[in-house]
Amino acid sequence: MEDLVERTVNYGTMRGCKYVEVRIHVANSTRIEVRNGKVLSATPGMDHGACVRVLIDDGWGFSSTTNVDPKSLKDSVDYAIKSALATGQDISESSLSKAPIVKREVILSENEKTTSTPIEGKIRVILEADKAARKVSRAIKTTLKYVDCYEEKYYGNSEGSRIKMEESWLYLRITAFASEAGVVQSYSDKFGVLGGFHKLRRFNYEEISEKVAEKALSLLKAEKTPAGKFTVVIDGDLAGLLAHEAFGHAAEADMVMEGTSVLKDKIGKRVASDRVTIVDDATLMNEFGSISYDDEGVKGQRKIIVQNGFLRGFLSNRESAFKLGIPLTGNARAQDYKHPPIVRMTNTFFEGGDMSLEELLEGVSYGIFAKGGRGGEVSPADGVFQFGAQEAYLIENGCISKPLRDFSMSGFILETLKNVTGVGRDIVLKPGFCGKMGQTVRVSSGGPYIRIEKMAVGGRRWI
């Protein structure tokens, strides 16, 4: 593969390209879905292919192929050149931020590859997790979705970088449904990690499955959340939604370049309370969004986006770093060989503060404690968001009291972050998959418990 990368780069240079980039990608995956104790699907898969990106006559060209051989890669260079000449995007070689030349191999041990465990062993574990949830009550229905992938990536560019990288990851989502008298409630938990299948056991998946089922049942007895403006204490999962969805996408430099970010022209300005620090860190060991190198051959890094309330920087690729005059952060990521790299997050989260949960609740006479993200909507261009939570509780006189359901919160992210009055100590990160411009990549997001004043909450009535 390394020789094929070398020959393809040389051919692109010979054709007059100012810059050539080649990626070869081989992926072995497994997908398993279990519902109510039955295996609906168990699908091993293999995908491989290659892509070429070139810069010629101030235009980008991109082409991919499923045939990883010299002729197909040579044809891909020719197609990419035709595309670049046809589109002419006013990009020059000097419009790319300088990146270190890297010659590196990142190799995994056999035990750290998901391919080292046969699919029968994976199915057995997923069925064990399913059984643990259903034994809680006959009223529980379950859906478990598992996916893993072992990947080999080969990268080279005309500046001299050559990288061979192995990656392995797995992800499991457990969802329990409970119903009573026409009311249906659900609860989910998820975990993902880098490495081999044996790491799934570190999560104690059977105990987690039981808790998921118990939470779904408890929601049947919960009252609907009141509506109004409240002091809200949120957990790390919901904090992750704010960090990733409401703020992180607005901090991606390509969004800033396009004028679709509420953070445009705000570097160095206050965007949150002094208790808020937001980080994107690709270097965290075993976290689901971590990467060794991005898909432009730039090393993964820890980046401070917000520090004590002030916007310190954006997440960038080589083109946006040059055009905006900002540091190169190693955030160019592609879903696979079929896609060109774009600016993406890795592990995005609020840094911890100095308060315990009890201290965050103290002094809240009437508020809401919300846990577990349930998705929502966000507009990075104007900073407006709406998120749901899986569970919530009233806070009365500093104590957590009756359970609530159907909680949602909404607001303007810059206003919301300025209303943060307390940040907990312990950080929790949750894995997930982020979609952007038709591409999906693995990420994680999170934070500690956070207290926010004057939070708009939706529910049964306005108070």
XYZ file of C-alpha atoms in Angstrom:
463
model
C 0.000 0.000 0.000
C 2.824 2.398 0.875
C 4.358 1.903 -2.592
C 0.991 2.615 -4.217
C 0.675 5.864 -2.257
C 4.177 6.865 -3.339
C 3.561 6.143 -7.041
C 0.229 8.000 -7.017
C 1.698 11.105 -5.374
C 4.560 11.104 -7.882
C 2.150 10.806 -10.800
C 0.085 13.732 -9.573
C 3.204 15.851 -9.206
C 4.328 14.875 -12.703
C 0.932 15.994 -14.045
C 1.631 19.488 -12.711
C -0.385 19.470 -9.502
C 0.780 21.994 -6.906
C -0.365 19.684 -4.142
C -1.345 15.993 -4.119
C -2.872 13.978 -1.294
C -3.629 10.222 -1.331
C -5.591 8.179 1.199
C -6.114 4.415 1.112
C -8.665 3.011 3.544
C -9.463 -0.598 4.507
C -12.277 -1.183 7.011
C -13.540 -4.389 8.641
C -16.788 -3.818 10.525
C -19.506 -5.656 12.450
C -23.108 -4.530 12.980
C -25.454 -6.317 15.368
C -29.028 -5.452 16.299
C -30.939 -7.279 19.036
C -34.579 -6.596 19.880
C -36.397 -8.215 22.793
C -33.975 -11.112 22.984
C -33.878 -11.829 19.261
C -30.988 -11.149 16.918
C -32.470 -9.109 14.070
C -29.194 -8.773 12.200
C -25.536 -9.669 12.576
C -23.554 -8.375 9.645
C -19.796 -8.470 9.189
C -18.569 -6.220 6.419
C -15.445 -5.151 4.589
C -14.934 -1.995 2.610
C -11.819 -0.708 0.927
C -10.958 2.055 -1.459
C -8.772 5.039 -2.125
C -9.090 8.715 -2.890
C -7.016 11.490 -4.372
C -7.233 15.218 -3.715
C -5.235 17.627 -5.866
C -4.632 21.338 -6.137
C -4.002 22.605 -9.665
C -4.592 25.984 -11.282
C -5.977 27.294 -7.994
C -8.774 24.733 -7.744
C -9.409 21.623 -5.634
C -10.183 18.321 -7.303
C -11.265 15.117 -5.577
C -11.850 11.568 -6.837
C -12.305 8.187 -5.177
C -12.288 4.566 -6.283
C -13.081 1.151 -4.835
C -10.289 -0.396 -6.905
C -7.009 -0.116 -5.027
C -4.530 -0.701 -7.848
C -2.042 1.458 -9.811
C -4.289 2.054 -12.829
C -7.331 3.040 -10.767
C -5.290 5.447 -8.641
C -3.740 6.937 -11.751
C -7.216 7.396 -13.241
C -8.333 9.009 -9.973
C -5.567 11.580 -10.291
C -6.697 12.350 -13.847
C -10.352 12.696 -12.767
C -9.403 14.920 -9.833
C -7.393 17.182 -12.132
C -10.334 17.500 -14.538
C -12.587 18.400 -11.628
C -10.173 21.035 -10.337
C -9.791 22.638 -13.765
C -13.563 22.714 -14.213
C -14.391 24.287 -10.854
C -11.486 26.718 -10.213
C -12.059 27.746 -6.596
C -9.382 30.447 -6.245
C -7.229 28.276 -3.978
C -3.457 28.370 -4.308
C -0.689 26.277 -2.822
C 0.245 29.235 -0.627
C -3.339 29.242 0.714
C -2.590 26.147 2.830
C -1.221 26.586 6.321
C 2.200 24.969 6.663
C 2.104 21.546 8.303
C 4.998 19.461 9.651
C 6.176 16.622 7.426
C 5.258 13.375 9.190
C 6.669 9.894 8.624
C 4.952 7.634 11.127
C 3.337 4.259 11.743
C 0.626 3.822 14.396
C 0.216 0.069 14.848
C -2.151 -1.802 17.179
C -1.545 -5.108 18.940
C -3.770 -7.988 17.835
C -5.706 -7.794 21.116
C -6.607 -4.156 20.411
C -8.344 -4.990 17.116
C -12.083 -5.688 17.066
C -11.387 -8.331 14.398
C -9.652 -10.512 17.010
C -13.067 -11.518 18.494
C -15.367 -13.701 16.352
C -18.875 -12.430 15.679
C -20.368 -15.291 17.733
C -18.647 -13.953 20.852
C -19.941 -10.446 20.176
C -23.508 -11.688 19.716
C -23.334 -13.599 23.005
C -22.335 -10.473 24.939
C -25.027 -8.309 23.314
C -27.660 -10.929 24.199
C -26.412 -10.931 27.805
C -26.882 -7.153 27.968
C -30.373 -7.486 26.465
C -31.373 -10.183 28.949
C -30.201 -8.052 31.890
C -32.546 -5.230 30.839
C -35.600 -7.425 30.202
C -35.360 -9.303 33.497
C -36.171 -6.048 35.347
C -39.824 -6.227 34.284
C -42.138 -7.885 31.790
C -43.210 -4.369 30.810
C -39.760 -3.709 29.314
C -39.021 -3.933 25.608
C -35.461 -3.536 24.347
C -33.410 -2.534 21.366
C -29.623 -2.886 21.350
C -27.475 -1.635 18.479
C -23.799 -2.495 18.256
C -21.191 -1.462 15.696
C -17.429 -1.845 15.566
C -14.684 -1.248 13.044
C -11.024 -2.034 12.554
C -9.437 0.317 10.021
C -6.131 0.546 8.178
C -5.314 3.956 6.733
C -2.448 4.930 4.467
C -1.760 8.601 3.843
C 0.720 10.493 1.717
C 1.095 13.973 0.252
C 3.411 15.762 -2.140
C 5.109 17.591 0.743
C 6.618 14.327 1.970
C 4.288 13.093 4.713
C 3.732 9.330 4.846
C 1.527 7.808 7.546
C 0.288 4.288 8.155
C -2.331 4.178 10.884
C -4.470 1.445 12.423
C -7.647 2.351 14.329
C -10.140 0.140 16.146
C -13.328 1.153 17.915
C -16.663 -0.183 19.167
C -19.991 1.351 20.152
C -23.088 -0.033 21.888
C -26.421 1.702 22.512
C -29.004 0.147 24.826
C -32.604 1.396 24.755
C -35.438 0.235 26.996
C -39.135 1.005 26.437
C -41.795 0.860 29.141
C -45.551 1.322 28.725
C -48.524 1.629 31.028
C -52.107 2.836 30.453
C -51.248 4.198 27.035
C -48.139 6.061 28.241
C -44.834 4.988 26.640
C -41.453 6.084 27.948
C -37.937 5.175 26.861
C -34.447 5.501 28.234
C -31.056 4.884 26.583
C -27.421 4.633 27.501
C -24.434 4.257 25.235
C -20.768 3.563 25.474
C -17.941 3.517 22.999
C -14.214 3.058 23.231
C -11.092 2.664 21.133
C -9.501 -0.766 21.075
C -10.587 -4.388 21.092
C -13.886 -6.035 22.039
C -12.582 -7.007 25.484
C -12.871 -3.360 26.537
C -16.662 -3.609 26.415
C -16.554 -5.491 29.705
C -15.017 -2.540 31.518
C -18.423 -0.815 31.283
C -20.267 -3.531 33.264
C -22.854 -3.664 30.508
C -25.291 -5.923 32.388
C -25.562 -3.485 35.296
C -25.970 -0.576 32.885
C -28.725 -2.471 31.045
C -30.622 -3.006 34.303
C -30.384 0.701 35.147
C -31.630 1.659 31.672
C -34.710 -0.527 32.180
C -35.309 0.831 35.681
C -35.107 4.407 34.408
C -37.656 3.719 31.663
C -40.071 2.279 34.229
C -39.614 5.200 36.634
C -40.466 7.708 33.896
C -43.989 6.241 33.740
C -44.656 7.680 37.205
C -43.008 11.045 36.572
C -44.957 14.284 36.241
C -44.703 16.479 33.179
C -42.096 19.209 33.483
C -43.389 22.701 34.255
C -42.618 25.436 31.716
C -40.960 28.750 32.445
C -37.561 30.178 33.286
C -35.704 28.263 35.961
C -32.335 27.730 37.542
C -31.290 24.461 35.928
C -28.539 22.043 36.936
C -27.552 19.738 34.067
C -25.345 16.648 34.011
C -22.303 15.974 31.838
C -24.340 14.384 29.043
C -26.482 17.498 28.564
C -23.426 19.702 29.044
C -21.881 17.760 26.156
C -24.814 18.690 23.923
C -24.163 22.362 24.677
C -20.410 21.991 24.136
C -20.684 20.032 20.891
C -23.930 20.967 19.184
C -24.658 24.492 20.376
C -21.080 25.789 20.580
C -18.651 23.368 18.941
C -20.099 23.510 15.432
C -20.042 27.308 15.563
C -16.321 27.049 16.427
C -15.477 25.062 13.272
C -13.411 27.363 11.080
C -15.106 26.425 7.801
C -18.432 27.589 9.289
C -16.737 30.842 10.289
C -15.309 31.302 6.762
C -18.750 30.771 5.246
C -20.321 33.318 7.582
C -22.619 30.709 9.133
C -21.238 30.927 12.682
C -22.443 33.115 15.520
C -18.797 33.257 16.670
C -17.465 35.114 13.630
C -15.208 38.057 14.661
C -15.430 37.084 18.345
C -11.927 35.714 19.056
C -10.623 37.436 22.174
C -14.102 38.529 23.227
C -16.189 37.315 26.141
C -18.725 34.673 25.074
C -19.468 33.015 28.419
C -19.134 33.464 32.171
C -15.659 33.252 33.666
C -16.506 29.755 34.955
C -16.688 28.345 31.413
C -13.771 26.658 29.644
C -14.500 24.499 26.575
C -11.906 22.160 25.061
C -11.614 19.911 22.014
C -9.011 17.247 22.746
C -8.066 14.562 20.226
C -5.367 13.082 22.483
C -7.438 11.547 25.303
C -6.556 7.879 25.668
C -9.409 5.525 24.677
C -12.016 8.280 24.274
C -14.277 7.651 21.315
C -13.393 10.781 19.336
C -9.609 10.570 19.729
C -7.332 10.476 16.686
C -3.574 10.189 16.263
C -3.512 12.143 12.989
C -6.240 13.833 11.022
C -6.975 13.184 7.350
C -4.541 15.887 6.221
C -1.695 14.185 8.096
C -1.725 16.687 10.982
C -1.236 15.393 14.524
C -4.287 15.362 16.805
C -4.080 18.017 19.515
C -5.701 19.517 22.599
C -7.300 22.877 21.735
C -8.815 25.428 24.111
C -11.838 26.984 22.408
C -13.126 29.035 25.350
C -10.985 29.900 28.371
C -12.587 31.430 31.450
C -15.343 32.875 29.295
C -13.226 34.275 26.437
C -13.164 32.794 22.919
C -9.561 31.711 22.291
C -9.709 29.960 18.932
C -11.423 27.893 16.276
C -11.000 24.307 15.051
C -9.248 24.318 11.689
C -7.974 22.448 8.662
C -5.044 23.646 6.553
C -7.094 25.884 4.261
C -9.158 27.610 6.957
C -6.132 28.044 9.234
C -4.347 29.997 6.493
C -7.320 32.066 5.405
C -8.309 33.070 8.934
C -4.740 33.442 10.188
C -5.293 30.996 13.051
C -3.331 27.979 14.369
C -3.575 24.651 12.567
C -5.388 22.318 14.971
C -5.544 18.919 13.226
C -9.349 18.819 12.861
C -9.612 17.789 9.179
C -11.570 14.525 9.170
C -13.261 12.411 6.508
C -15.810 9.669 7.040
C -13.967 7.387 4.634
C -12.232 7.304 1.261
C -15.428 8.415 -0.491
C -15.265 11.866 1.103
C -12.778 14.757 1.276
C -11.715 15.936 4.750
C -13.654 18.792 6.353
C -13.354 20.511 9.740
C -14.736 18.250 12.486
C -14.633 17.977 16.275
C -13.050 15.112 18.241
C -13.694 15.020 22.035
C -15.440 18.291 22.944
C -16.309 19.144 26.532
C -16.551 21.641 29.374
C -13.558 21.582 31.696
C -14.304 20.815 35.342
C -14.704 23.460 38.005
C -14.482 23.419 41.798
C -18.007 22.636 43.040
C -19.723 19.468 44.227
C -23.247 18.577 43.102
C -24.503 19.487 46.567
C -22.927 22.944 46.282
C -24.508 23.454 42.854
C -27.951 22.585 44.234
C -27.518 24.655 47.379
C -29.501 27.892 47.325
C -31.795 26.796 44.489
C -35.233 27.304 46.027
C -37.182 26.052 42.995
C -35.421 24.715 39.914
C -34.842 21.653 37.774
C -32.118 18.996 37.711
C -31.850 17.439 34.219
C -29.869 14.399 33.105
C -29.136 12.572 29.879
C -29.354 14.181 26.458
C -32.236 13.283 24.155
C -31.146 15.257 21.084
C -32.626 18.446 19.727
C -32.082 21.223 17.224
C -29.413 23.895 16.837
C -28.537 26.685 14.418
C -24.799 27.565 14.516
C -25.461 30.687 12.404
C -27.534 32.429 15.074
C -26.668 30.333 18.125
C -30.211 29.188 18.907
C -30.696 25.697 20.379
C -33.336 23.385 21.851
C -32.402 20.161 23.641
C -34.373 17.460 25.436
C -33.360 15.436 28.488
C -34.059 11.803 29.283
C -34.920 12.484 32.902
C -35.441 15.478 35.189
C -36.297 16.264 38.794
C -37.594 19.263 40.679
C -35.126 21.050 42.921
C -36.838 22.385 46.027
C -34.900 24.271 48.690
C -31.604 22.858 47.482
C -32.780 19.230 47.398
C -33.730 16.939 44.503
C -37.391 15.974 44.827
C -40.094 14.582 42.514
C -39.236 13.108 39.082
C -40.273 14.869 35.864
C -40.524 13.860 32.215
C -40.687 15.554 28.804
C -38.067 18.139 29.777
C -36.651 20.456 27.124
C -34.533 23.597 27.337
C -33.893 26.252 24.739
C -32.105 29.542 24.311
C -29.345 31.560 22.697
C -26.002 29.846 23.372
C -23.992 33.013 24.102
C -26.611 34.202 26.577
C -26.918 30.752 28.139
C -23.172 30.388 28.711
C -23.016 33.838 30.329
C -25.654 32.609 32.795
C -23.473 29.731 34.037
C -22.982 30.278 37.783
C -21.465 26.981 38.841
C -19.371 24.146 37.377
C -18.814 20.751 38.979
C -15.562 18.872 39.393
C -16.002 15.524 37.656
C -16.130 15.278 33.856
C -18.161 12.597 32.057
C -17.798 12.059 28.293
C -20.315 10.189 26.155
C -19.602 8.704 22.702
C -21.591 9.416 19.565
C -21.545 10.014 15.837
C -21.636 13.516 14.374
C -23.095 14.303 10.969
C -22.045 17.233 8.807
C -22.194 17.823 5.058
C -23.225 14.224 4.428
C -20.377 12.733 6.478
C -20.467 10.957 9.832
C -17.493 10.607 12.188
C -17.083 9.274 15.715
C -16.863 11.892 18.478
C -17.459 12.255 22.178
C -18.776 15.156 24.214
C -19.460 15.935 27.821
C -18.532 17.868 30.901
C -19.305 18.110 34.620
C -22.526 19.157 36.327
C -23.295 22.767 35.406
C -25.694 25.299 36.950
C -27.388 27.765 34.595
C -29.658 30.644 35.624
C -32.777 31.856 33.784
C -32.969 28.801 31.524
C -36.085 28.606 29.331
C -37.735 25.237 29.950
C -40.634 23.689 28.029
C -43.280 21.515 29.619
C -46.921 21.282 30.666
C -47.517 24.904 31.691
C -45.734 28.244 31.875
C -44.758 29.486 35.316
